[in-house]
Each structure stands twice: as C-alpha cells, then as structure tokens.
Coordinates of N, CA and C in Angstrom, one line a residue:
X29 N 11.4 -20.9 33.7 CA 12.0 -21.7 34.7 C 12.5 -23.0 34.2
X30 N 11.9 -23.8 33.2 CA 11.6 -24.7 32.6 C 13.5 -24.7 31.9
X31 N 13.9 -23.5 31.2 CA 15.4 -23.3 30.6 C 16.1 -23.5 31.3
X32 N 15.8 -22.6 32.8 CA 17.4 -22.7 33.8 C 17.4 -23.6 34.1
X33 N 16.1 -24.8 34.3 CA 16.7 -25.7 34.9 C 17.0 -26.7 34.1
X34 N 16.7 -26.6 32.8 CA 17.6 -27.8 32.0 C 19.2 -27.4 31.7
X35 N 19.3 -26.2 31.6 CA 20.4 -25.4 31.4 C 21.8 -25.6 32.5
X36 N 20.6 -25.7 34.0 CA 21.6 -26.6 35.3 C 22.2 -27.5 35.0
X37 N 20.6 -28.2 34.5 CA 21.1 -30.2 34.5 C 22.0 -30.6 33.4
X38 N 22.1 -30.0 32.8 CA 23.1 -30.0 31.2 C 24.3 -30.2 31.7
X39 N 24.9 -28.7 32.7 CA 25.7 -28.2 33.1 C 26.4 -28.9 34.2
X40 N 25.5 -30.0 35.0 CA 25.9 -30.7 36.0 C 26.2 -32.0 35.2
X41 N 25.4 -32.6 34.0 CA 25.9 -33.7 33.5 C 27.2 -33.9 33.0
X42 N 27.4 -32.4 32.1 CA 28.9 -32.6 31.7 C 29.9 -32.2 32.8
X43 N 29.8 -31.9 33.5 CA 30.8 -31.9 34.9 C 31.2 -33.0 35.2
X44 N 30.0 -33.8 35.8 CA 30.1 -35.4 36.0 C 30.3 -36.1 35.0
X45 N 30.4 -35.9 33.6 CA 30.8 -36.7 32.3 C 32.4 -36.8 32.4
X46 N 32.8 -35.2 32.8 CA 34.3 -34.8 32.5 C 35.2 -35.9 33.8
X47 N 34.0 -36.0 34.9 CA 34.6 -36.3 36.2 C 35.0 -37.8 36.2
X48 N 33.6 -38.9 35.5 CA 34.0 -39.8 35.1 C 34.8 -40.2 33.9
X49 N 35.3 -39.5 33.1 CA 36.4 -40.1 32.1 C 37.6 -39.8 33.4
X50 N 38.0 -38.5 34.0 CA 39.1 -38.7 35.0 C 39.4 -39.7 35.6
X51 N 38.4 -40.0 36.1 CA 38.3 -41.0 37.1 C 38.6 -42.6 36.6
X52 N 38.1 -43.0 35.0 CA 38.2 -43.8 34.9 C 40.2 -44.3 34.3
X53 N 40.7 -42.7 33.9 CA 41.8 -42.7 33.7 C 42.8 -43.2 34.9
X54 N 42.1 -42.6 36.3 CA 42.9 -42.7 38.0 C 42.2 -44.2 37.3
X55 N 41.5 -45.1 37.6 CA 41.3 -46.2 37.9 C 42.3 -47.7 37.3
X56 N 42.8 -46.9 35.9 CA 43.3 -48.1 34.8 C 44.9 -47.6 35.6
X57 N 45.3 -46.6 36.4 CA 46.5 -46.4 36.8 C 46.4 -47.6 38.0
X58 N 45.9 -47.3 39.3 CA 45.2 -47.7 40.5 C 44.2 -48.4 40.6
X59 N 43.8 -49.6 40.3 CA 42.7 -50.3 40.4 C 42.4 -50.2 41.8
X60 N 42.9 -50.7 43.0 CA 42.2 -50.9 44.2 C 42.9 -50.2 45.2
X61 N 43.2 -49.1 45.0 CA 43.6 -47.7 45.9 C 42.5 -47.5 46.4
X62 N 42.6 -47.7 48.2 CA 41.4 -46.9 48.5 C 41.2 -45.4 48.5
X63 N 42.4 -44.7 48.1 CA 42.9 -43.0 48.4 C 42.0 -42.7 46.9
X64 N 41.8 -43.4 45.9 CA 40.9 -43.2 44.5 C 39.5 -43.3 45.3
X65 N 39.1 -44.4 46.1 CA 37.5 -44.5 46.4 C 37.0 -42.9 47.1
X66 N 37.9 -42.6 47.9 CA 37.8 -41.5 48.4 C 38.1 -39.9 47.7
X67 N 38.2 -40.1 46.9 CA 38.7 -38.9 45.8 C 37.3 -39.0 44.9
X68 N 36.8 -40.4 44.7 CA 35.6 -40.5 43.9 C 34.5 -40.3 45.1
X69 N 34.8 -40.9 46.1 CA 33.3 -40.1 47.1 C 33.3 -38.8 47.5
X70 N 34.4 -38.0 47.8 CA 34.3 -36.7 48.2 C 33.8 -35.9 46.7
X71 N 34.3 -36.3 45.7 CA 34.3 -35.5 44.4 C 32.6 -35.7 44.0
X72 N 31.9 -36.7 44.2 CA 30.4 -37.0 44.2 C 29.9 -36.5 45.2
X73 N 30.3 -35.9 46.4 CA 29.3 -35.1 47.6 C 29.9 -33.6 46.9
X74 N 30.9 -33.5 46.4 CA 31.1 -32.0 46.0 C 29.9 -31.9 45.2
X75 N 29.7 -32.7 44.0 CA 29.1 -32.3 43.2 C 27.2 -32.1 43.1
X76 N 27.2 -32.9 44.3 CA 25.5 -33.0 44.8 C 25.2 -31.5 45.4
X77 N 26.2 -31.2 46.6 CA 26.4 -30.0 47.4 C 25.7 -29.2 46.1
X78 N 26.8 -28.8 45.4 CA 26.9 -28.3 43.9 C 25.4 -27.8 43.8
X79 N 24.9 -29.2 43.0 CA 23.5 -29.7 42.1 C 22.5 -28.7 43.1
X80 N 23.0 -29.3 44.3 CA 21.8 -29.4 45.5 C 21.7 -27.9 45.7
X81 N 23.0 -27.0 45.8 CA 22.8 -25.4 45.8 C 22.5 -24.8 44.6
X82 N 23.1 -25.3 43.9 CA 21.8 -24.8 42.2 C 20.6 -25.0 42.3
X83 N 20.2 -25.6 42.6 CA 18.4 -26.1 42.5 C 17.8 -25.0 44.3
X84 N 18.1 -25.0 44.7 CA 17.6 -24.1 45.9 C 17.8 -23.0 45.2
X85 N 18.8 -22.6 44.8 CA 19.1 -20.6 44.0 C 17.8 -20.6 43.2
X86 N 18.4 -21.6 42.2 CA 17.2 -21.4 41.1 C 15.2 -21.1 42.1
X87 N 14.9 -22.2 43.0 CA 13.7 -22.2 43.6 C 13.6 -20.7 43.6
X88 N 14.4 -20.3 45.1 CA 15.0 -19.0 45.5 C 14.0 -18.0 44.5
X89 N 15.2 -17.9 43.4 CA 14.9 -16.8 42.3 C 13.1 -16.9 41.8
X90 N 12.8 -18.3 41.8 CA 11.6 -18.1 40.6 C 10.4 -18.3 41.9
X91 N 10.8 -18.0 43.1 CA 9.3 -18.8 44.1 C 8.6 -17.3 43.9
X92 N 6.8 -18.1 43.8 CA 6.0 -17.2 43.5 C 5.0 -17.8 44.8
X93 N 4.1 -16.7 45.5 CA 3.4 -17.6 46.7 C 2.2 -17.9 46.1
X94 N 1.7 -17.4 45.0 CA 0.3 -18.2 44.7 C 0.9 -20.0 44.2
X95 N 1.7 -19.8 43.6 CA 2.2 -21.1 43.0 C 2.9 -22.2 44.3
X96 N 2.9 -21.3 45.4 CA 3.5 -22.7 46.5 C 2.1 -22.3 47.4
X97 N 1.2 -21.8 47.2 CA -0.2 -22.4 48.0 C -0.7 -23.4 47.3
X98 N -0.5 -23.0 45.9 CA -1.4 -24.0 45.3 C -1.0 -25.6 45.2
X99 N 0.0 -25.6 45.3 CA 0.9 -26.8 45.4 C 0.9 -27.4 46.8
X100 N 0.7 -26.4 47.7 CA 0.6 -27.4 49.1 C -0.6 -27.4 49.4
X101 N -1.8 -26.9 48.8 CA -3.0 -27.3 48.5 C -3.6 -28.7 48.3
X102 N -2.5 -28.3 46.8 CA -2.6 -30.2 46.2 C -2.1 -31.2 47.0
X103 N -1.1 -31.4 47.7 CA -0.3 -32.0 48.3 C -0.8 -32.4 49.4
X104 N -1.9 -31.4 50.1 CA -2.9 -32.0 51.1 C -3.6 -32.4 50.7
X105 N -4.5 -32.1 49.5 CA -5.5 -32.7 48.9 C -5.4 -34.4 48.9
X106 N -4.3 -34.4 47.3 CA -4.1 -35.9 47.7 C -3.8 -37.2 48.5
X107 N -2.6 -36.3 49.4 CA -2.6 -37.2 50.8 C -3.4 -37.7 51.5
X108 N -4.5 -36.5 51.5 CA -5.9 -36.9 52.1 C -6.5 -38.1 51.3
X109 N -7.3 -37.9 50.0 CA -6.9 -39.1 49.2 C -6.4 -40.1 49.3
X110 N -5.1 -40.2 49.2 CA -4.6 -41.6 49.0 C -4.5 -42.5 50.3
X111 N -4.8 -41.4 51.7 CA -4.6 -42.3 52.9 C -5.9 -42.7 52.8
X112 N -7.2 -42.3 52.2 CA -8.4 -42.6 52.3 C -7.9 -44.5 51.5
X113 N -7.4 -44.1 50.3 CA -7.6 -45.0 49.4 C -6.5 -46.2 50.0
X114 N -5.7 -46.4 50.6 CA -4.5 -47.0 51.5 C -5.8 -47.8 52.6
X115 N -6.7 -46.9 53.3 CA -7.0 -47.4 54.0 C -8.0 -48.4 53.6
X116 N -9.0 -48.0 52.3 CA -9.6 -49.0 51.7 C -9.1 -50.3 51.3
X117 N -7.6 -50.2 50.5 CA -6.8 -51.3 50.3 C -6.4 -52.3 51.5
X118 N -6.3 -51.3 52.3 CA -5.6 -52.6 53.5 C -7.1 -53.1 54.0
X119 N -8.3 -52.7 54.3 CA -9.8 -53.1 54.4 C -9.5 -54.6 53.7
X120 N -9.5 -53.9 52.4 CA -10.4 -55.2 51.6 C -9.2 -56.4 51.3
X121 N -7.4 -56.1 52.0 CA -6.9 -57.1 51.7 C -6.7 -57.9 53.1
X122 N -7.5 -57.5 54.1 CA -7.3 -57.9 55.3 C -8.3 -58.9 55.1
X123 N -9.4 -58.5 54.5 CA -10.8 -59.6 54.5 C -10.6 -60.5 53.6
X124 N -10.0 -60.2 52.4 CA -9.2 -61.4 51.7 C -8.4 -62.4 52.3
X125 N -7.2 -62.1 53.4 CA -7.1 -62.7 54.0 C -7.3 -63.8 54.9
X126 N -8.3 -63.0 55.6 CA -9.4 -63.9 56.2 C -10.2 -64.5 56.1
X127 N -10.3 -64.3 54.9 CA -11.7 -65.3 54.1 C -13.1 -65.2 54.7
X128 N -13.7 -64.3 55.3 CA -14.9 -64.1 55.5 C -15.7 -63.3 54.7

C-alpha cells in the first residue's frame, strides 16, 4: 500500500510541477489577466478532483475490515481520551483564572 501511494503522490507532484512551469510561462506573457487566474483555479480543482479520486481507488482496492475496525476503535478510544484530557485542561485553566 505504502508504494501505490507514494507512486500517486510522485505522479501528482510532477503533474503540478509541469503545471506550474506552464503557468508561470502564461504569467510573464499576462501578468494580470483575470482569464489566467481562472485557468490556474479550474486547473488546481482538476487536479485535487484528480489526487482526491486516486486516493479513494487506491482506499477502495486495499480496504481490509479488520484494519478499519481497528482504526475506528482507536479513534474512539482516543477521542474518549482527549475529551477527558480537554476537559481537565479547561478545569484547571478556569481555576487559574480565578484565582481560587
């Protein structure tokens, strides 16, 4: 799992490497075209879409159910946890406050 997904992120960097040399070529033509701002925002939601449908496939392919119990196990666990520990903090910064 650990290869595809560096293998993605590789694959998505140089996309967006190739995207920004383009872009900075449109820019030294067009400095303040807003028809460029919009060429660079639609071309950065293409490419999230993109990222964002690669990373779901990949999930997709590699989800195992012991491995997402155990995970939303944990995820209760420490929530439970940290609201404990959240609530201790705001305790003892409230009595700080107040100086009693």
């Amino acid at each position: 799992m650990g290869s595809r997904f560096l293998l993605a992120l590789f694959l998505v960097l140089l996309v967006l490497g190739y995207e920004v040399q383009g872009s900075q070529q449109l820019q030294q033509d067009d400095p303040g075209s807003p028809a460029l701002l919009d060429k660079m925002q639609e071309s950065i939601s293409g490419y999230w879409t993109f990222a964002k449908a690669a990373a779901e496939d990949l999930y997709q392919k590699t989800y195992l159910t012991s491995v997402d119990e155990k995970l939303r196990d944990m995820y209760s666990k420490s929530s439970a946890a940290m609201s404990t520990y959240a609530g201790i903090f705001t305790d003892q910064l409230l009595t700080l406050l107040k100086g009693e």
